[in-house]
Coordinates of C-alpha atoms and ligand atoms in Angstrom, one line a residue:
X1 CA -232.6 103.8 -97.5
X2 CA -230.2 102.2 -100.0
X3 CA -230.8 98.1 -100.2
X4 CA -227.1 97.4 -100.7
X5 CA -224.1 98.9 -98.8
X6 CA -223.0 101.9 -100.6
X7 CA -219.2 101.9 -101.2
X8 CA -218.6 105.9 -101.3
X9 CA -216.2 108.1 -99.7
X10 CA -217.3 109.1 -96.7
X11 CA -215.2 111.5 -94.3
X12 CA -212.4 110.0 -92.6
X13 CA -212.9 110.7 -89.6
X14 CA -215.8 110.8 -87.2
X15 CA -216.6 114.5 -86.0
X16 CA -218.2 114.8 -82.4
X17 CA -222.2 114.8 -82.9
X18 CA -222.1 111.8 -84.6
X19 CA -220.2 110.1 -81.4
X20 CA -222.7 111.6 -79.2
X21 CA -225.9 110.3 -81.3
X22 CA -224.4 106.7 -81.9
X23 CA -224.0 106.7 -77.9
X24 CA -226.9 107.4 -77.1
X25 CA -228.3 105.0 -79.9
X26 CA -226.5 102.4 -78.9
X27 CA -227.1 102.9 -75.3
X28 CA -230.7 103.1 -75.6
X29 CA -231.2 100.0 -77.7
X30 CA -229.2 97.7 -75.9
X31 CA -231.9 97.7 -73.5
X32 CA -234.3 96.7 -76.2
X33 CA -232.3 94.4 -78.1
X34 CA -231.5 91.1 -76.7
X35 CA -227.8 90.7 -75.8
X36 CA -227.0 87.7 -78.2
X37 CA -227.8 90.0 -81.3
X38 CA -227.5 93.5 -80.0
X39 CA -223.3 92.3 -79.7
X40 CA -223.9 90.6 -83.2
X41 CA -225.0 93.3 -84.5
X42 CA -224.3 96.9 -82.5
X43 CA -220.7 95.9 -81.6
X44 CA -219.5 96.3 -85.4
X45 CA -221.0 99.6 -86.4
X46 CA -219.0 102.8 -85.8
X47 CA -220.2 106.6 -86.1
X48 CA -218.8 108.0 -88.9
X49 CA -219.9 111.5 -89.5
X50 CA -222.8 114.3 -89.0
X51 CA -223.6 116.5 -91.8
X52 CA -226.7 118.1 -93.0
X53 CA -229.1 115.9 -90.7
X54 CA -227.6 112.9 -92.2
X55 CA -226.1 110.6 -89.6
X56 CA -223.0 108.3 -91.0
X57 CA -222.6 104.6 -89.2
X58 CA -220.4 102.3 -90.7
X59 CA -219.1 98.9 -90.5
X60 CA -216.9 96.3 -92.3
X61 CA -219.3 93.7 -92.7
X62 CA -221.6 94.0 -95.1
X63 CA -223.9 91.1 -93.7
X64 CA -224.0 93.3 -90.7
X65 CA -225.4 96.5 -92.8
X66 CA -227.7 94.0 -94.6
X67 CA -229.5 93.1 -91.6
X68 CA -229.4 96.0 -89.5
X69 CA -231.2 98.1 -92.2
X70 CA -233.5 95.1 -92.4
X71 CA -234.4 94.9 -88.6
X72 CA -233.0 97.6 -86.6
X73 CA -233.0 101.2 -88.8
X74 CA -236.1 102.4 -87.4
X75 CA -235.3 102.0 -84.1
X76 CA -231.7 103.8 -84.6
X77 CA -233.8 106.1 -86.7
X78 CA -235.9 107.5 -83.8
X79 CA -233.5 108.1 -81.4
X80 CA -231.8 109.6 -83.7
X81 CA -234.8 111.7 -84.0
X82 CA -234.6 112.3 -80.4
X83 CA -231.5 113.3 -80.0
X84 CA -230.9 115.3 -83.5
X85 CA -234.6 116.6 -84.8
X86 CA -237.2 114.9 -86.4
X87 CA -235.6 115.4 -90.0
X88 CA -232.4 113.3 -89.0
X89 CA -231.5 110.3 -91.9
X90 CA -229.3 107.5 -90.9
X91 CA -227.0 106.2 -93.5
X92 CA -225.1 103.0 -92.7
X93 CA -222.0 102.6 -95.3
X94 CA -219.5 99.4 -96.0
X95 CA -216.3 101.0 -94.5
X96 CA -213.6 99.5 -96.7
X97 CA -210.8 102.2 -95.5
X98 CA -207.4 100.1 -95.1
X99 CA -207.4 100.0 -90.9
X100 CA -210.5 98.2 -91.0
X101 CA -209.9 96.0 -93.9
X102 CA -209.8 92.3 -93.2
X103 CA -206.5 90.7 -93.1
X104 CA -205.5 89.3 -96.7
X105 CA -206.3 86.0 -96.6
X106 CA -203.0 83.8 -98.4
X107 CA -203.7 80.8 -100.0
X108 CA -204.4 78.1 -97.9
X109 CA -205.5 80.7 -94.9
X110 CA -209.2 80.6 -96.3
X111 CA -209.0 77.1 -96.3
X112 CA -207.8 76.6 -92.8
X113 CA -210.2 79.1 -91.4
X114 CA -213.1 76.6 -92.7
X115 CA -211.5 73.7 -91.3
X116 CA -211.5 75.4 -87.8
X117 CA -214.9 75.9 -88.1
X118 CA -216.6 73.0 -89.3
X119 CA -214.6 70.7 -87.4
X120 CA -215.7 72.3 -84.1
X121 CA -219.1 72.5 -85.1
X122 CA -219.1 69.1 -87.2
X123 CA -221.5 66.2 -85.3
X124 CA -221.0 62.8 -87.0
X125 CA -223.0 60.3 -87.5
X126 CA -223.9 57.7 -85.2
X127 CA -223.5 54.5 -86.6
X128 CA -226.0 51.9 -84.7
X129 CA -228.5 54.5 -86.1
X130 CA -229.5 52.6 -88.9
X131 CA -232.7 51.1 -90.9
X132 CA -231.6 47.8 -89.7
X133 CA -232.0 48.7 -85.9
X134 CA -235.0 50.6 -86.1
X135 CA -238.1 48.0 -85.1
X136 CA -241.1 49.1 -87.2
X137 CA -244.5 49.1 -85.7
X138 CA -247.8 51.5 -86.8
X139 CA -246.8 54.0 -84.9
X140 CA -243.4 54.8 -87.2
X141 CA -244.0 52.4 -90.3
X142 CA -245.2 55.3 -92.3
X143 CA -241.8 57.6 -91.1
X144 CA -240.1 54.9 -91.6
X145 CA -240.9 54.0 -95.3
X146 CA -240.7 57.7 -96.4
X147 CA -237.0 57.6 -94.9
X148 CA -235.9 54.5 -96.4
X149 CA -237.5 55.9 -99.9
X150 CA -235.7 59.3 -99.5
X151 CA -232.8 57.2 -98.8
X152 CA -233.0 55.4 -102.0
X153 CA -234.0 57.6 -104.1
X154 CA -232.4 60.8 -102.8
X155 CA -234.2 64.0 -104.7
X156 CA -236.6 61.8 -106.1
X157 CA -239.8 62.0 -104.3
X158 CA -239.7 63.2 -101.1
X159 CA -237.8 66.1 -101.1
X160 CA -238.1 67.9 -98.5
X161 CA -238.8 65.1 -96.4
X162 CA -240.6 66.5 -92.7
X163 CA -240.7 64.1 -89.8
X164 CA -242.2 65.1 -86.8
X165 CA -243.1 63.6 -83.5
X166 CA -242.8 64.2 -79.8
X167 CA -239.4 63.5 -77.7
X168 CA -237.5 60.3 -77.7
X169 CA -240.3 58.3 -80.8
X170 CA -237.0 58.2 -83.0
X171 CA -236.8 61.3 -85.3
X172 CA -233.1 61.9 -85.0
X173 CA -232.4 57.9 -85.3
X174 CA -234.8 58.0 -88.6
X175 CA -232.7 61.2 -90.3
X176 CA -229.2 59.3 -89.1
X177 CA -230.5 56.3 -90.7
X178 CA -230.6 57.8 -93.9
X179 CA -227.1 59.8 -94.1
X180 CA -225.8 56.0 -92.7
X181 CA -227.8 54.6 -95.9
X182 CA -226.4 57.0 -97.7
X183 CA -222.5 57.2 -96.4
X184 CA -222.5 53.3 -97.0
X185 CA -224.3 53.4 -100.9
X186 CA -222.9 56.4 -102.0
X187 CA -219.8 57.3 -99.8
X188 CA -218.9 59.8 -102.9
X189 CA -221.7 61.9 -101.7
X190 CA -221.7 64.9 -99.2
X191 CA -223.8 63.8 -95.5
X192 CA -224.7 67.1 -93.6
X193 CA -226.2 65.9 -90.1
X194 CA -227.2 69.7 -88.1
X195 CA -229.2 70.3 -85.2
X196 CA -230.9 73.5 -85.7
X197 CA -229.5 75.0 -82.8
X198 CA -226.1 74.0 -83.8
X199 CA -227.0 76.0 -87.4
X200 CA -227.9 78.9 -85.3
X201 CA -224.9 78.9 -82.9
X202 CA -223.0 78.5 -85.9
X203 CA -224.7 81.6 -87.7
X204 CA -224.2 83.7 -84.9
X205 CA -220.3 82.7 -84.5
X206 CA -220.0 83.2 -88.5
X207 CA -221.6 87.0 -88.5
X208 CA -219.1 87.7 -85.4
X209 CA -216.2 86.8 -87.0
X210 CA -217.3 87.8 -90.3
X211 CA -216.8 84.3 -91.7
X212 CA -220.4 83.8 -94.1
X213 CA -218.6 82.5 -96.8
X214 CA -217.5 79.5 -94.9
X215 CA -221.0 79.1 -93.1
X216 CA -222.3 79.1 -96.8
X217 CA -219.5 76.6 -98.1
X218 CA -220.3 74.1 -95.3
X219 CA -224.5 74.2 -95.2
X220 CA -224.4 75.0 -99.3
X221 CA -222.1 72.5 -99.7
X222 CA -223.5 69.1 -99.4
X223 CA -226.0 66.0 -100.8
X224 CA -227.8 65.5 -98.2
X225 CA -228.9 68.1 -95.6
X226 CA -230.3 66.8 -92.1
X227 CA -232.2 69.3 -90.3
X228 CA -233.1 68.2 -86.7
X229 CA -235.2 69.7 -84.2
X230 CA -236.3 72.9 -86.5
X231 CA -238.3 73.8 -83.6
X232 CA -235.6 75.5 -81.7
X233 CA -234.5 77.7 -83.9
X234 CA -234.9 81.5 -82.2
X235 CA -238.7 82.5 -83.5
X236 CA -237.2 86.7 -83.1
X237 CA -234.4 86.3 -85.1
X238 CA -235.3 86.9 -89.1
X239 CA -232.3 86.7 -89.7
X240 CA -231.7 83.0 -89.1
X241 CA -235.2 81.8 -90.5
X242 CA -233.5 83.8 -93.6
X243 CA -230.4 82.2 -93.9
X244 CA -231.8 78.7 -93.2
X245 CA -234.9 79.8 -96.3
X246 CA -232.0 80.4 -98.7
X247 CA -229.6 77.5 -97.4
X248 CA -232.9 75.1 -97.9
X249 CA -233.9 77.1 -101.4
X250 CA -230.0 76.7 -103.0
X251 CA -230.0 72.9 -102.1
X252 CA -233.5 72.4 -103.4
X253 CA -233.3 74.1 -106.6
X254 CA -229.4 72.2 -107.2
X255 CA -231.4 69.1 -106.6
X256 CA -230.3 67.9 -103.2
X257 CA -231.9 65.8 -100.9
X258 CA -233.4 68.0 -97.7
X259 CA -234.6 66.4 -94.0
X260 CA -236.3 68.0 -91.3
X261 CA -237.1 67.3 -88.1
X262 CA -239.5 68.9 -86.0
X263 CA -241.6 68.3 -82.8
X264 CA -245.0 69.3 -85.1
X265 CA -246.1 69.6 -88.5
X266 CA -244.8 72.4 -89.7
X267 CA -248.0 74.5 -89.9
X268 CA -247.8 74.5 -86.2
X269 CA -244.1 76.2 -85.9
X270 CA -245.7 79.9 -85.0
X271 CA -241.8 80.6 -85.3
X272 CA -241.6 79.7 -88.7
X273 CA -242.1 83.1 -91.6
X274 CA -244.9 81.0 -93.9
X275 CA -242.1 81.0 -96.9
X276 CA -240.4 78.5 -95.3
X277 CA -243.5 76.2 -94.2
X278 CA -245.1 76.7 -98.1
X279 CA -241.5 75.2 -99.1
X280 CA -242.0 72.2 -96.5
X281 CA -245.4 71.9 -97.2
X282 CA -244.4 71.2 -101.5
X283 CA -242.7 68.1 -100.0
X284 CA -243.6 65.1 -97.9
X285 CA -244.7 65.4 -94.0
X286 CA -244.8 62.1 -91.6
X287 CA -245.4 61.8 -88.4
X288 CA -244.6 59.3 -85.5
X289 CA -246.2 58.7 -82.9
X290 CA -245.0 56.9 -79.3
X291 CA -244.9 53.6 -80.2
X292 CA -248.5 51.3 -78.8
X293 CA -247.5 48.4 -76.3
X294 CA -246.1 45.6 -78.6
X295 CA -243.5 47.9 -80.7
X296 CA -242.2 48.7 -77.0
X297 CA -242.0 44.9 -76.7
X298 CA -240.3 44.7 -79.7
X299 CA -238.4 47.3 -79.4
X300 CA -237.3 45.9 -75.3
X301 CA -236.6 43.1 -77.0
X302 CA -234.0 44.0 -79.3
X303 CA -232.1 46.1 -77.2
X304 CA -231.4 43.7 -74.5
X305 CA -230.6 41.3 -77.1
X306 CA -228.1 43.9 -78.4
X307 CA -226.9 44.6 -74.8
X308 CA -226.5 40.6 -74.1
X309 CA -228.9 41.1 -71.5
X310 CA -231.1 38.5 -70.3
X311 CA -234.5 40.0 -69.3
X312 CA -237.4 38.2 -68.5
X313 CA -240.7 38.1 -70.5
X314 CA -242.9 39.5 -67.5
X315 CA -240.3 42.3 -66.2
X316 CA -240.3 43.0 -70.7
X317 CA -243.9 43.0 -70.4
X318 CA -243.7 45.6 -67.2
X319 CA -241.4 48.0 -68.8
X320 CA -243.4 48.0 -72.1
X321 CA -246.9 48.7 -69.7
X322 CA -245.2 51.6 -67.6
X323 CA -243.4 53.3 -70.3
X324 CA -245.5 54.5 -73.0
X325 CA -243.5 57.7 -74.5
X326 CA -240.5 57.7 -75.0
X327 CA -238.0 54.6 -76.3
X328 CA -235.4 56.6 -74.7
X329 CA -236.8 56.1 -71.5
X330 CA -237.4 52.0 -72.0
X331 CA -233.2 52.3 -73.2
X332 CA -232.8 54.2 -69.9
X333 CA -234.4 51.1 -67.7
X334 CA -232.8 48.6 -69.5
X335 CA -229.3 50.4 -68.7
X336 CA -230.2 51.0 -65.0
X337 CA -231.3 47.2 -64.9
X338 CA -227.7 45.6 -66.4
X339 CA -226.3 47.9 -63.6
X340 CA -228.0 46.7 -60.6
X341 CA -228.0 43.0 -61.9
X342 CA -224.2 43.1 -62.2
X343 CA -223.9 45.2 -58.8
X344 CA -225.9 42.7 -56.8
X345 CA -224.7 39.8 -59.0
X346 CA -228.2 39.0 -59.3
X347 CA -230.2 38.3 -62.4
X348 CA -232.7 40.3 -63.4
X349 CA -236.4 39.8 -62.0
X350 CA -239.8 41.7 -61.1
X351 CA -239.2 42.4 -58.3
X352 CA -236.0 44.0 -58.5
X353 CA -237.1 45.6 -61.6
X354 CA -239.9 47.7 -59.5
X355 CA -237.2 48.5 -56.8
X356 CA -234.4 49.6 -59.0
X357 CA -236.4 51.6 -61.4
X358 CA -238.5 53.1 -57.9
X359 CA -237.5 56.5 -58.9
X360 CA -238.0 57.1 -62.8
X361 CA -241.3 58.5 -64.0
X362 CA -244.6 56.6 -64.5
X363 CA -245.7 56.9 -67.4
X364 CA -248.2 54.4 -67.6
X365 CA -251.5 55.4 -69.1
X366 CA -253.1 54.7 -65.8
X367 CA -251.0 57.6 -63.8
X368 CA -251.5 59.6 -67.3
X369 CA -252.5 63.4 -66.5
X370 CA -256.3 63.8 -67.3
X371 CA -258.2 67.2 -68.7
X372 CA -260.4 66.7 -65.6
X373 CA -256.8 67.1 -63.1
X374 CA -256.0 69.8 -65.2
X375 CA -259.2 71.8 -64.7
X376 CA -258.9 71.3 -60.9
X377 CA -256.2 72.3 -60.4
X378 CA -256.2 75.3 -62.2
X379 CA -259.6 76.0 -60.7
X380 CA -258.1 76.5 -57.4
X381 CA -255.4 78.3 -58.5
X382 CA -256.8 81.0 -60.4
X383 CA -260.3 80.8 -58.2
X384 CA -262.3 80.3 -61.5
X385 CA -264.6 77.5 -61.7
X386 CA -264.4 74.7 -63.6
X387 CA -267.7 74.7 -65.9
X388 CA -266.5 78.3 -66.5
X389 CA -263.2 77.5 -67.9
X390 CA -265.0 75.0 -70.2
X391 CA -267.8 77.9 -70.9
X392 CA -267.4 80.7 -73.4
X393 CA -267.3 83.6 -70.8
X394 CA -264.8 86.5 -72.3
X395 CA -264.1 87.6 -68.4
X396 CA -260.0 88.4 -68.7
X397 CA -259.6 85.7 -65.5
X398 CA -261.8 83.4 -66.9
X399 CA -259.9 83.4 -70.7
X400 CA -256.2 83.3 -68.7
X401 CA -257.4 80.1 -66.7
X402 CA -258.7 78.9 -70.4
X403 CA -255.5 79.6 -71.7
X404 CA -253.7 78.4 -69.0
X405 CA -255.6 74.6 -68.7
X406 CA -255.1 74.3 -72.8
X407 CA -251.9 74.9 -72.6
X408 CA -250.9 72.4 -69.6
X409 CA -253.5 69.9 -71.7
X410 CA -251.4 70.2 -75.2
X411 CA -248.4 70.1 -73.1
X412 CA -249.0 67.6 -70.1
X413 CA -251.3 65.3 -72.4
X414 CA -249.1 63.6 -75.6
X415 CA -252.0 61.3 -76.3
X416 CA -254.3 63.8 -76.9
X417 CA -255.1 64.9 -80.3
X418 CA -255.6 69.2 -80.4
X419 CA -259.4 68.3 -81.8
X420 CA -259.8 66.2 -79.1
X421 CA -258.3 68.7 -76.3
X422 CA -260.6 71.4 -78.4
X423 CA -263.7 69.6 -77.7
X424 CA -262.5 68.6 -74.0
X425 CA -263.0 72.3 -73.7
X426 CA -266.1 72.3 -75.8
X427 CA -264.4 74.0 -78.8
X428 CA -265.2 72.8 -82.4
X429 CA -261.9 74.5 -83.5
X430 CA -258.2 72.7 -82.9
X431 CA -256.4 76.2 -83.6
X432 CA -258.2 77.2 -80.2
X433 CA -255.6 75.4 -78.9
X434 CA -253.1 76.7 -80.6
X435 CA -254.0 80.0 -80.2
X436 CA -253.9 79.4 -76.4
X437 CA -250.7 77.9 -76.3
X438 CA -248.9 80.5 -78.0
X439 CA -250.1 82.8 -76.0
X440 CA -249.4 81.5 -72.9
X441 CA -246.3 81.1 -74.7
X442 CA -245.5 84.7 -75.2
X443 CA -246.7 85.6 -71.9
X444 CA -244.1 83.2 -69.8
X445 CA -241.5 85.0 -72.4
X446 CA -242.2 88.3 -71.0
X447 CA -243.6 87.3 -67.3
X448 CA -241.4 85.3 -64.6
X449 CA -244.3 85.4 -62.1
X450 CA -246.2 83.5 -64.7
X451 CA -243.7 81.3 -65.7
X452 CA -242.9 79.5 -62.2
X453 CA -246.9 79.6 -62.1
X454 CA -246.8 77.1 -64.8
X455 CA -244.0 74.9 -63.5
X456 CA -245.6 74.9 -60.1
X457 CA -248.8 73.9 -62.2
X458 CA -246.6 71.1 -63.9
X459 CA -245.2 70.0 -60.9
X460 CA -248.1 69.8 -58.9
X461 CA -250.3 67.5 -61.6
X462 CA -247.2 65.2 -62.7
X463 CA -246.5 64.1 -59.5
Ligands
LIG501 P1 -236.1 61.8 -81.0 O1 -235.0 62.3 -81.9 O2 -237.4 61.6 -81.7 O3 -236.2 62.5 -79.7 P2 -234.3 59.5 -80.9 O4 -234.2 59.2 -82.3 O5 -233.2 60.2 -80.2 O6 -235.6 60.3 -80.6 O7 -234.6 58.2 -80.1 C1 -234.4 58.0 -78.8 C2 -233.7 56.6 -78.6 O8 -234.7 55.6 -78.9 C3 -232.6 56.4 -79.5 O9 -231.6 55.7 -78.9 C4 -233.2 55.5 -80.6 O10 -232.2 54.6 -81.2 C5 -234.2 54.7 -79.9 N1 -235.4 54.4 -80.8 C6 -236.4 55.2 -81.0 N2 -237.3 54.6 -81.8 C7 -236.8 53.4 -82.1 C8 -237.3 52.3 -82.8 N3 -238.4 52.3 -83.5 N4 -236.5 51.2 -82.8 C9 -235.4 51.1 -82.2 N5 -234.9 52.2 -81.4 C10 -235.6 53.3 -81.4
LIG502 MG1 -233.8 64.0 -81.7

């Protein structure tokens, strides 16, 4: 196969075998693709021709041909095969004929195209996300100083910065921070806030309407990028781990200040291709952690003081003790609070702290999930026993319920440490761990009955 999209004259028009073939192509792998790219992808390639066991497809995009002979030929390729004999090529060609050409865009149409776009996809900045609001305390301080620094000194050191951390400790407030540093010091430059599943819904909408250009204009466009929550971008589809590689690589080698978010470091995306974590890895990683008992405190503090509420020092004291997490969740009791004070025209107190926040979780470390619940309960579930999920038996039962209890530990246990789950299961290695949660991972991808296994699992040891 040809590498770039071959701009020859091919016959007009598409004789009958070719028609048959691409049907039953396309038939059979839109049972193996998923639906989000197989209409991507399939929906904009045509038969073209059939002639001396070469099979013509075309389309008009040539970001479509790109990828499709990246990902998909082989699998065209042999049914093809199937259908036609075993000596059958499959030639994909850029079909610029005038019926399929794209509409002459006038001046100003371009422009107005890419103001469509980005406006419906464009997420601003919140502004009480700042430096100045966030309380510092040793669980963030570190985070916290690498932001302010890449703030400051944007390209300087930390570039690309990496900040990762569990739900609700502050990541997206941290990389808002900095494009609010920024927007105020510099309002010249160019702030790019993007969640990565934004980017990827983006992508997707971009190759469908055969827009790049303006998906490259926006992302290539800019200062500052802001990368949150890398961790959801789709681990099957190259073709976005691609685009954001190159997006990251053109801003980094034009000198421009990259941040990322992520819920681990990023030697523990399994999603990410290891060209992308080698280019995170050249920069700076922090983590934060839930914040320990006083920078909830502090952290109580403030807000009420922001929200003019007046809040006790014991009920404080309560929240801070039975919410260890998440902040979001101490800003979530604090809001439920104002609103049954004002409701019962009652100020806050104790005891109608504990009945109005009756139903949110406990979190407190006390009611926190231990390796010991875990291994119970999936002992009875699975029948294995417990020093035999701990053991080093290679029984396939055994090994699941291994898997299984790991998993649930990594994801059930924040506090934990993967060493420290690793050797709760008498394993010297942390990538165990790993190794056990991916694969549980892949199996609840492929495996309903397993899947509501684990939520019933979930369920039954949270509450
Ligand atoms: P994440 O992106 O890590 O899930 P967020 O940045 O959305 O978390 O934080 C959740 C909420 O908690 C936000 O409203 C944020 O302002 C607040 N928050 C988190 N950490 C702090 C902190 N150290 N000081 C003040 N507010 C915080
Ligand atoms: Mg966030």
């Amino acid at each position: 196969m040809q590498s770039e999209p071959v701009r020859e004259s091919v016959p007009e028009e598409s004789d009958v075998k070719a028609t048959v073939i691409w049907q039953n192509i396309y038939e059979k792998l839109s049972q193996n693709i998923p639906e989000q790219f197989f209409s991507v992808f399939f929906n904009h390639l045509k038969a073209k021709k059939y002639v001396e066991n070469q099979l013509f497809l075309s389309s008009d995009d040539d970001q479509v041909i790109h990828h499709i002979k990246k990902r998909y030929i082989s699998q065209i390729e042999e049914v093809a095969r199937a259908e036609a004999g075993e000596n059958v090529q499959v030639e994909i060609v850029l079909d610029d004929t005038q019926e399929n050409k794209k509409p002459i865009d006038f001046p100003g149409s371009a422009e107005k195209k890419k103001a469509d776009t980005e406006t419906s996809h464009q997420i601003l900045l919140n502004p009480k996300y700042t430096f100045d609001r966030f309380i510092k305390g040793p669980s963030n301080e570190h985070a916290m100083a690498a932001a302010m620094g890449a703030a400051q000194n944007l390209n300087e050191f930390h570039n690309p910065l990496y900040i990762y951390g569990s739900v609700g400790v502050g990541k997206t407030h941290l990389m808002m921070a900095i494009g609010n540093f920024v927007l105020q010091n510099s309002p010249w430059l160019k702030i790019q806030y993007t969640p990565a599943e934004t980017f990827q819904n983006t992508l997707f909408e971009a190759i469908s309407k055969k827009n790049m250009s303006s998906l490259k204009a926006r992302y290539r466009n800019v200062d500052v990028f802001l990368f949150d929550d890398i961790q959801f971008i789709n681990e099957r589809a190259d073709f976005i781990q691609e685009e954001i590689f190159h997006t990251f690589n053109f801003l980094y080698q034009n000198k421009k200040q990259i941040v990322i978010s992520g819920d681990r470091p990023p030697q523990q995306l399994s999603t990410l291709h290891d060209r992308l974590q080698s280019r995170f890895q050249s920069g700076l990683i922090v983590d934060i952690k839930p914040p320990n008992f006083e920078t909830r405190l502090a952290i109580l503090k403030t807000k009420a003081r922001e929200m003019q509420l007046h809040v006790p020092q014991n009920v404080l004291e309560y929240l801070s003790a039975r919410f260890t997490t998440q902040v979001r969740i101490l800003e979530a009791a604090l809001i439920k609070l104002r609103f049954v004070s004002e409701l019962e025209k009652h100020p806050i107190d104790l005891q109608m702290t504990k009945l109005a926040l009756r139903d949110m979780p406990n979190e407190s470390p006390g009611q926190q999930i231990s390796i010991d619940e875990i291994l119970r309960t999936v002992s009875q579930t699975f029948h294995v026993n417990e020093a035999e999920i701990k053991g080093n038996s290679r029984t396939e039962n055994i090994v699941h319920a291994r898997h299984i209890s790991m998993f649930l530990a990594k994801s059930l246990i924040p506090s934990m440490s993967l060493a420290s789950i690793a050797r709760a299961f008498g394993k010297s290695d942390h990538t165990t761990v790993l190794h056990a949660e991916k694969k549980i991972r892949d199996l609840m991808d492929m495996d309903d009955t397993l899947r509501v296994q684990i939520e019933e699992l979930t369920n039954e040891l949270k509450f």
